[in-house]
mmCIF file of C-alpha atoms in Angstrom:
data_model
loop_
_atom_site.group_PDB
_atom_site.id
_atom_site.type_symbol
_atom_site.label_atom_id
_atom_site.label_comp_id
_atom_site.label_asym_id
_atom_site.label_seq_id
_atom_site.Cartn_x
_atom_site.Cartn_y
_atom_site.Cartn_z
ATOM 1 C CA MET A 1 -75.569 -46.071 -68.468
ATOM 2 C CA ASN A 2 -76.713 -43.172 -70.994
ATOM 3 C CA ASP A 3 -75.711 -43.798 -73.994
ATOM 4 C CA THR A 4 -75.150 -40.082 -75.238
ATOM 5 C CA THR A 5 -71.794 -39.372 -73.689
ATOM 6 C CA SER A 6 -68.773 -40.115 -75.405
ATOM 7 C CA ASP A 7 -65.162 -40.484 -74.160
ATOM 8 C CA ASP A 8 -64.553 -39.379 -77.707
ATOM 9 C CA ALA A 9 -62.835 -35.717 -78.401
ATOM 10 C CA ALA A 10 -65.007 -32.955 -79.257
ATOM 11 C CA PRO A 11 -64.793 -32.354 -83.176
ATOM 12 C CA ASN A 12 -64.813 -28.684 -82.458
ATOM 13 C CA ARG A 13 -61.292 -28.773 -80.980
ATOM 14 C CA PRO A 14 -57.737 -27.552 -82.874
ATOM 15 C CA ALA A 15 -55.527 -30.617 -82.501
ATOM 16 C CA THR A 16 -52.916 -29.490 -80.021
ATOM 17 C CA SER A 17 -49.614 -31.181 -78.947
ATOM 18 C CA ARG A 18 -50.396 -32.586 -74.943
ATOM 19 C CA SER A 19 -48.314 -29.226 -73.802
ATOM 20 C CA GLY A 20 -51.564 -27.904 -74.909
ATOM 21 C CA LYS A 21 -49.788 -26.062 -77.840
ATOM 22 C CA PRO A 22 -51.306 -26.080 -81.454
ATOM 23 C CA MET A 23 -49.432 -28.399 -83.798
ATOM 24 C CA SER A 24 -46.902 -26.351 -85.281
ATOM 25 C CA LEU A 25 -45.354 -26.225 -88.611
ATOM 26 C CA ARG A 26 -42.244 -28.398 -87.221
ATOM 27 C CA THR A 27 -44.557 -30.942 -85.922
ATOM 28 C CA LEU A 28 -45.694 -31.348 -88.864
ATOM 29 C CA ARG A 29 -43.485 -30.723 -91.089
ATOM 30 C CA ARG A 30 -41.406 -34.113 -89.347
ATOM 31 C CA ALA A 31 -44.636 -36.455 -89.988
ATOM 32 C CA GLY A 32 -43.978 -35.705 -93.590
ATOM 33 C CA ARG A 33 -40.509 -36.762 -93.037
ATOM 34 C CA TRP A 34 -41.237 -40.005 -92.009
ATOM 35 C CA GLU A 35 -44.183 -40.611 -94.225
ATOM 36 C CA THR A 36 -41.950 -40.298 -97.365
ATOM 37 C CA LEU A 37 -39.390 -42.664 -95.790
ATOM 38 C CA ALA A 38 -42.072 -45.874 -94.973
ATOM 39 C CA LEU A 39 -43.131 -44.957 -98.277
ATOM 40 C CA LEU A 40 -38.883 -45.474 -99.912
ATOM 41 C CA VAL A 41 -39.277 -48.641 -97.794
ATOM 42 C CA VAL A 42 -42.087 -50.280 -98.878
ATOM 43 C CA LEU A 43 -41.434 -49.175 -102.433
ATOM 44 C CA LEU A 44 -36.953 -50.352 -102.280
ATOM 45 C CA VAL A 45 -38.650 -53.491 -100.914
ATOM 46 C CA VAL A 46 -42.098 -53.883 -103.998
ATOM 47 C CA VAL A 47 -38.497 -53.147 -106.319
ATOM 48 C CA PHE A 48 -36.340 -56.405 -104.631
ATOM 49 C CA ALA A 49 -39.497 -58.328 -105.170
ATOM 50 C CA PHE A 50 -39.745 -58.228 -108.577
ATOM 51 C CA ALA A 51 -36.055 -58.211 -109.405
#
């Protein structure tokens, strides 16, 4: 077995979607929306925990 081979993606490859196209700004905005929603939920849980 060769230890120098790896199944990991090449570090120089740009981020692409499954179709092979670069990630769009719409996709990044959607990810940001989910991240904001998750933070809001965590904040609400903390507020209710200390209320």
